[in-house]
Tab-separated table of C-alpha atoms and ligand atoms in Angstrom:
chain	number	residue	atom	x	y	z
A	1	UNK	CA	56.343	-34.570	-53.330
A	2	UNK	CA	52.402	-35.871	-53.038
A	3	UNK	CA	50.848	-35.065	-56.384
A	4	UNK	CA	48.653	-32.118	-56.299
A	5	UNK	CA	45.438	-32.031	-56.160
A	6	UNK	CA	43.436	-32.454	-59.616
A	7	UNK	CA	46.168	-34.120	-60.881
A	8	UNK	CA	47.060	-38.052	-61.236
A	9	UNK	CA	44.305	-38.823	-64.184
A	10	UNK	CA	44.426	-41.911	-65.921
A	11	UNK	CA	41.814	-41.327	-69.194
A	12	UNK	CA	42.986	-41.592	-72.557
A	13	UNK	CA	41.872	-38.348	-73.650
A	14	UNK	CA	42.056	-39.988	-77.164
A	15	UNK	CA	42.554	-36.847	-79.513
A	16	UNK	CA	42.372	-39.450	-82.229
A	17	UNK	CA	38.697	-39.976	-82.079
A	18	UNK	CA	37.974	-35.979	-81.773
A	19	UNK	CA	38.871	-36.151	-85.588
A	20	UNK	CA	36.849	-39.012	-86.701
A	21	UNK	CA	33.134	-38.816	-86.921
A	22	UNK	CA	32.177	-42.331	-87.622
A	23	UNK	CA	34.467	-44.001	-84.688
A	24	UNK	CA	33.114	-41.575	-82.209
A	25	UNK	CA	30.102	-42.576	-83.337
A	26	UNK	CA	31.017	-45.836	-82.695
A	27	UNK	CA	32.151	-45.484	-78.979
A	28	UNK	CA	29.276	-43.379	-78.285
A	29	UNK	CA	27.165	-46.602	-79.264
A	30	UNK	CA	28.792	-48.859	-77.164
A	31	UNK	CA	26.651	-49.705	-74.434
A	32	UNK	CA	29.120	-49.767	-71.697
A	33	UNK	CA	29.532	-45.883	-72.667
A	34	UNK	CA	28.850	-43.305	-69.846
A	35	UNK	CA	27.988	-39.990	-68.981
A	36	UNK	CA	29.183	-37.641	-66.094
A	37	UNK	CA	26.384	-36.800	-63.464
A	38	UNK	CA	26.556	-33.143	-62.373
A	39	UNK	CA	24.132	-30.657	-60.740
A	40	UNK	CA	25.245	-27.973	-62.898
A	41	UNK	CA	29.134	-28.129	-62.896
A	42	UNK	CA	29.378	-29.392	-59.385
A	43	UNK	CA	29.994	-33.644	-59.068
A	44	UNK	CA	27.324	-35.799	-57.916
A	45	UNK	CA	28.745	-38.914	-55.845
A	46	UNK	CA	27.937	-42.024	-55.456
A	47	UNK	CA	29.641	-43.417	-52.353
A	48	UNK	CA	32.381	-41.289	-52.832
A	49	UNK	CA	32.935	-42.202	-56.369
A	50	UNK	CA	31.410	-39.665	-59.651
A	51	UNK	CA	28.371	-40.470	-60.414
A	52	UNK	CA	27.718	-42.139	-64.114
A	53	UNK	CA	24.661	-42.810	-66.476
A	54	UNK	CA	24.671	-45.463	-69.197
A	55	UNK	CA	25.058	-42.653	-71.966
A	56	UNK	CA	22.159	-44.733	-73.853
A	57	UNK	CA	19.465	-42.499	-71.659
A	58	UNK	CA	21.200	-39.203	-73.983
A	59	UNK	CA	19.732	-38.181	-76.622
A	60	UNK	CA	21.270	-39.189	-80.060
A	61	UNK	CA	21.627	-35.932	-81.672
A	62	UNK	CA	22.959	-33.855	-77.823
A	63	UNK	CA	26.653	-32.522	-78.844
A	64	UNK	CA	29.040	-33.739	-75.940
A	65	UNK	CA	31.907	-33.634	-75.052
A	66	UNK	CA	34.374	-36.645	-74.343
A	67	UNK	CA	36.052	-36.897	-71.825
A	68	UNK	CA	38.402	-40.061	-73.060
A	69	UNK	CA	38.555	-43.675	-72.865
A	70	UNK	CA	39.007	-45.386	-69.708
A	71	UNK	CA	39.548	-49.546	-70.347
A	72	UNK	CA	38.160	-48.756	-73.524
A	73	UNK	CA	35.183	-47.363	-72.634
A	74	UNK	CA	34.048	-43.948	-73.720
A	75	UNK	CA	33.210	-41.624	-71.056
A	76	UNK	CA	31.315	-37.977	-71.763
A	77	UNK	CA	30.171	-35.064	-69.804
A	78	UNK	CA	27.632	-32.576	-70.743
A	79	UNK	CA	28.248	-29.533	-72.801
A	80	UNK	CA	25.632	-27.318	-70.615
A	81	UNK	CA	24.629	-29.577	-67.313
A	82	UNK	CA	21.852	-28.402	-65.810
A	83	UNK	CA	21.270	-28.132	-61.700
A	84	UNK	CA	19.265	-30.889	-60.199
A	85	UNK	CA	16.015	-30.261	-59.146
A	86	UNK	CA	15.862	-29.373	-55.549
A	87	UNK	CA	19.455	-30.529	-55.236
A	88	UNK	CA	21.651	-28.396	-52.889
A	89	UNK	CA	24.368	-26.864	-53.649
A	90	UNK	CA	27.553	-26.039	-51.404
A	91	UNK	CA	30.074	-28.331	-50.044
A	92	UNK	CA	32.114	-28.740	-53.401
A	93	UNK	CA	35.252	-29.014	-51.831
A	94	UNK	CA	34.758	-31.482	-49.551
A	95	UNK	CA	33.131	-33.954	-52.359
A	96	UNK	CA	36.447	-33.730	-54.631
A	97	UNK	CA	38.092	-34.214	-51.509
A	98	UNK	CA	36.247	-37.724	-51.124
A	99	UNK	CA	37.014	-38.560	-54.352
A	100	UNK	CA	39.996	-40.573	-55.825
A	101	UNK	CA	42.717	-38.264	-57.382
A	102	UNK	CA	42.149	-39.694	-60.704
A	103	UNK	CA	38.333	-39.001	-60.181
A	104	UNK	CA	38.884	-35.463	-59.003
A	105	UNK	CA	41.452	-35.034	-61.997
A	106	UNK	CA	38.921	-36.170	-64.571
A	107	UNK	CA	35.947	-34.448	-62.876
A	108	UNK	CA	38.728	-31.237	-63.109
A	109	UNK	CA	38.539	-31.563	-66.939
A	110	UNK	CA	34.845	-31.641	-67.184
A	111	UNK	CA	33.976	-28.663	-65.059
A	112	UNK	CA	36.818	-26.674	-67.236
A	113	UNK	CA	35.551	-27.597	-70.662
A	114	UNK	CA	31.408	-27.320	-69.951
A	115	UNK	CA	31.896	-23.872	-68.445
A	116	UNK	CA	33.992	-22.524	-71.207
A	117	UNK	CA	31.124	-24.080	-73.047
A	118	UNK	CA	28.723	-21.702	-71.283
A	119	UNK	CA	30.720	-18.400	-71.269
A	120	UNK	CA	31.796	-19.220	-75.521
A	121	UNK	CA	28.547	-18.918	-77.611
A	122	UNK	CA	29.355	-16.074	-79.611
A	123	UNK	CA	32.410	-15.667	-81.262
A	124	UNK	CA	34.864	-13.602	-80.082
A	125	UNK	CA	35.892	-12.047	-83.450
A	126	UNK	CA	32.696	-11.200	-85.302
A	127	UNK	CA	30.096	-11.986	-82.661
A	128	UNK	CA	27.980	-14.662	-84.695
A	129	UNK	CA	26.757	-18.069	-82.676
A	130	UNK	CA	29.606	-20.442	-82.445
A	131	UNK	CA	28.626	-24.591	-82.472
A	132	UNK	CA	31.012	-27.290	-80.536
A	133	UNK	CA	33.010	-29.551	-82.654
A	134	UNK	CA	36.256	-32.052	-81.905
A	135	UNK	CA	34.178	-33.835	-79.567
A	136	UNK	CA	33.157	-31.178	-77.895
A	137	UNK	CA	36.826	-29.505	-77.292
A	138	UNK	CA	36.153	-26.434	-79.739
A	139	UNK	CA	33.594	-24.461	-80.984
A	140	UNK	CA	33.289	-22.520	-84.495
A	141	UNK	CA	32.015	-19.678	-85.974
A	142	UNK	CA	29.186	-20.481	-88.146
A	143	UNK	CA	29.727	-16.852	-89.905
A	144	UNK	CA	33.501	-16.694	-90.124
A	145	UNK	CA	34.542	-19.761	-89.744
A	146	UNK	CA	36.832	-18.679	-86.512
A	147	UNK	CA	37.824	-21.670	-84.646
A	148	UNK	CA	37.680	-20.889	-80.847
A	149	UNK	CA	39.469	-23.228	-78.358
A	150	UNK	CA	39.202	-23.833	-74.495
A	151	UNK	CA	41.692	-21.799	-72.542
A	152	UNK	CA	44.259	-22.435	-69.697
A	153	UNK	CA	44.723	-19.472	-67.509
A	154	UNK	CA	48.370	-19.290	-65.867
A	155	UNK	CA	48.738	-18.315	-62.570
A	156	UNK	CA	51.855	-18.112	-60.562
A	157	UNK	CA	51.896	-19.131	-57.083
A	158	UNK	CA	55.100	-19.001	-54.988
A	159	UNK	CA	57.017	-18.581	-51.364
A	160	UNK	CA	60.039	-16.120	-51.536
A	161	UNK	CA	62.190	-17.512	-48.901
A	162	UNK	CA	64.668	-15.532	-46.954
A	163	UNK	CA	67.005	-16.480	-44.346
A	164	UNK	CA	65.225	-20.393	-43.780
A	165	UNK	CA	62.024	-18.298	-43.511
A	166	UNK	CA	59.029	-18.311	-46.184
A	167	UNK	CA	57.084	-15.202	-47.003
A	168	UNK	CA	53.237	-15.666	-47.087
A	169	UNK	CA	50.428	-13.714	-47.023
A	170	UNK	CA	46.664	-13.173	-46.722
A	171	UNK	CA	43.711	-11.447	-48.307
A	172	UNK	CA	40.722	-10.075	-46.175
A	173	UNK	CA	37.925	-12.284	-47.565
A	174	UNK	CA	40.126	-15.899	-46.394
A	175	UNK	CA	38.696	-17.512	-42.885
A	176	UNK	CA	40.770	-16.004	-40.061
A	177	UNK	CA	44.258	-17.057	-39.757
A	178	UNK	CA	44.519	-18.615	-43.029
A	179	UNK	CA	47.868	-17.301	-44.568
A	180	UNK	CA	49.509	-18.368	-48.056
A	181	UNK	CA	51.396	-18.472	-50.793
A	182	UNK	CA	51.227	-15.394	-52.691
A	183	UNK	CA	49.497	-15.402	-56.168
A	184	UNK	CA	48.777	-13.862	-59.522
A	185	UNK	CA	48.091	-13.919	-63.091
A	186	UNK	CA	50.717	-14.436	-65.667
A	187	UNK	CA	50.330	-11.602	-68.269
A	188	UNK	CA	51.136	-11.374	-71.904
A	189	UNK	CA	55.056	-10.880	-72.683
A	190	UNK	CA	56.238	-12.350	-69.627
A	191	UNK	CA	58.055	-15.465	-68.713
A	192	UNK	CA	56.678	-17.548	-65.055
A	193	UNK	CA	60.046	-16.001	-63.980
A	194	UNK	CA	59.185	-12.844	-64.705
A	195	UNK	CA	55.525	-12.604	-63.502
A	196	UNK	CA	56.847	-14.457	-59.535
A	197	UNK	CA	59.180	-11.869	-59.420
A	198	UNK	CA	56.351	-8.740	-60.511
A	199	UNK	CA	54.030	-10.395	-58.396
A	200	UNK	CA	55.892	-10.951	-55.407
A	201	UNK	CA	57.137	-7.370	-55.519
A	202	UNK	CA	53.462	-5.813	-56.589
A	203	UNK	CA	52.155	-7.352	-53.300
A	204	UNK	CA	54.586	-7.659	-51.027
A	205	UNK	CA	57.151	-4.966	-51.643
A	206	UNK	CA	59.867	-7.751	-51.676
A	207	UNK	CA	62.158	-8.576	-54.409
A	208	UNK	CA	63.104	-12.159	-55.205
A	209	UNK	CA	65.812	-13.561	-57.807
A	210	UNK	CA	66.528	-17.232	-58.428
A	211	UNK	CA	62.968	-18.805	-59.161
A	212	UNK	CA	62.823	-22.305	-59.136
A	213	UNK	CA	59.939	-24.398	-60.288
A	214	UNK	CA	58.503	-26.470	-57.954
A	215	UNK	CA	54.939	-28.324	-59.458
A	216	UNK	CA	51.687	-27.208	-61.473
A	217	UNK	CA	48.399	-28.109	-61.118
A	218	UNK	CA	44.746	-27.299	-62.988
A	219	UNK	CA	42.082	-25.708	-61.173
A	220	UNK	CA	38.782	-25.854	-62.544
A	221	UNK	CA	37.179	-22.514	-61.004
A	222	UNK	CA	37.531	-21.699	-63.958
A	223	UNK	CA	40.097	-22.924	-65.971
A	224	UNK	CA	43.598	-22.042	-64.146
A	225	UNK	CA	46.979	-23.416	-64.613
A	226	UNK	CA	49.191	-23.087	-61.175
A	227	UNK	CA	52.455	-22.755	-61.452
A	228	UNK	CA	54.223	-23.186	-57.703
A	229	UNK	CA	57.077	-21.721	-57.533
A	230	UNK	CA	59.893	-20.832	-54.963
A	231	UNK	CA	62.250	-17.553	-55.457
A	232	UNK	CA	65.304	-16.137	-53.034
A	233	UNK	CA	64.259	-12.881	-51.813
A	234	UNK	CA	67.173	-10.385	-51.839
A	235	UNK	CA	65.469	-8.915	-48.675
A	236	UNK	CA	62.971	-8.670	-46.257
A	237	UNK	CA	61.420	-5.704	-45.661
A	238	UNK	CA	57.532	-5.865	-46.620
A	239	UNK	CA	55.363	-3.781	-48.194
A	240	UNK	CA	52.119	-5.036	-48.891
A	241	UNK	CA	49.618	-3.628	-51.083
A	242	UNK	CA	46.424	-3.458	-48.944
A	243	UNK	CA	44.355	-3.727	-52.719
A	244	UNK	CA	45.847	-6.978	-52.742
A	245	UNK	CA	46.216	-8.771	-49.697
A	246	UNK	CA	45.602	-8.303	-45.976
A	247	UNK	CA	48.678	-9.000	-44.296
A	248	UNK	CA	52.406	-10.917	-45.152
A	249	UNK	CA	53.934	-12.266	-42.758
A	250	UNK	CA	57.114	-14.233	-42.609
A	251	UNK	CA	57.300	-17.727	-41.091
A	252	UNK	CA	59.975	-20.243	-40.012
A	253	UNK	CA	59.755	-23.949	-41.699
A	254	UNK	CA	58.779	-25.570	-37.913
A	255	UNK	CA	55.755	-22.793	-38.044
A	256	UNK	CA	55.379	-24.136	-41.781
A	257	UNK	CA	55.175	-27.712	-40.757
A	258	UNK	CA	53.033	-27.069	-37.901
A	259	UNK	CA	50.487	-25.131	-39.798
A	260	UNK	CA	50.907	-28.151	-42.321
A	261	UNK	CA	50.285	-31.082	-39.719
A	262	UNK	CA	46.726	-28.633	-38.059
A	263	UNK	CA	48.680	-28.116	-34.824
A	264	UNK	CA	46.426	-25.758	-33.009
A	265	UNK	CA	49.268	-24.101	-31.696
A	266	UNK	CA	50.398	-22.838	-35.030
A	267	UNK	CA	50.857	-19.173	-35.561
A	268	UNK	CA	48.401	-19.700	-38.701
A	269	UNK	CA	46.217	-21.750	-40.941
A	270	UNK	CA	48.025	-23.575	-43.551
A	271	UNK	CA	45.814	-24.091	-47.281
A	272	UNK	CA	43.929	-27.031	-48.013
A	273	UNK	CA	45.531	-30.545	-49.059
A	274	UNK	CA	44.056	-30.381	-52.595
A	275	UNK	CA	45.098	-26.333	-53.418
A	276	UNK	CA	48.780	-26.643	-54.870
A	277	UNK	CA	49.760	-23.946	-51.938
A	278	UNK	CA	49.657	-27.140	-49.603
A	279	UNK	CA	51.656	-28.862	-51.814
A	280	UNK	CA	54.499	-26.102	-51.881
A	281	UNK	CA	54.504	-25.522	-48.733
A	282	UNK	CA	55.075	-29.173	-47.564
A	283	UNK	CA	57.854	-29.151	-50.420
A	284	UNK	CA	59.210	-26.375	-48.838
A	285	UNK	CA	59.273	-27.332	-45.412
A	286	UNK	CA	60.102	-31.249	-46.502
A	287	UNK	CA	57.334	-32.505	-45.109
A	288	UNK	CA	56.421	-36.199	-46.666
B	1	ZN	ZN1	33.329	-15.418	-85.694
C-alpha cells in the first residue's frame, strides 16, 4: 500500500523540549533554526519544496510553535501566520502534491496547530483570554487556569462491499462524475466500527457488518483524522439521504481500477491521490 497523503513525517517532535524552557530557548537561538514560510495558512513553495526563513529574523518575544527537530535543527511555525502582501490564494492542493511526502506531513501539522490557535483565543470554560504554552502545543486560561490542547477530530471514511462491488457516493458540490467513499464524523460514545455502520446506513440505507480497518491520515482542513475502513454490506439495496449525498452506486473492481488509472472511459472520476479515499480504493481494488 502506498502511504496515505500527509503521512511519512520525519521530524522528531521533541516533546521534551516543550517542557524545558531553557533547552527550548537554546534551540531557538541556534543560528540554523528555521521558521516555516506561510501565506496565511497556505504553504509558500520554493522550487517545489517548503520555504523557510532563518529564525533570527523573528522578534525574540514572539511565541512560536515548535514543529520539532530535523537533524538537531529546530523548525518552527507562527501561531498566527498572516497573508503575504499581494499574494494570490488558491491552488493549495496543487502545491501540496508537489511536495515530498515528509514535507506535506510537516505542513499538515503546522497548518492544523496554527489554525487551532487562531480559533482558541478564549477559554471554553470561562470565556477569559488564553495564552500559548508548551512551545505552542497548548493554551492556558489566564483566569481559571484551564489547559486546552489542539484537538483532532476523527472521521470514518469507508467502502461497503457486496458481491465484488464497492459502494461509492457523491455530493452535489463535487466535480461532475466524481464518486468517492462515504464519510462522516465519529460521535461521542461510538467505536470506529459503529460509526462506519451508522454513517453508511444514514447516507445510503445500506447495512454493514465485519468492519475492518485499512489506514488513516491526518487531514489538516482544519483538524481531522481520516480513518479508512471496509465493511461487508448485508444487502445491496440503496436508499440515499438526499441531505447528505446526491447519489450512491455500486462499482466493480475493474471500474474502480479504470477510475484510479484516469481512464477517460471509466464510469466515474476517482478522488485525488492525496486523499485517503484514493488509498482505500487502491487497496480494495488491488492496485499497487
Ligand atoms: Zn478559563
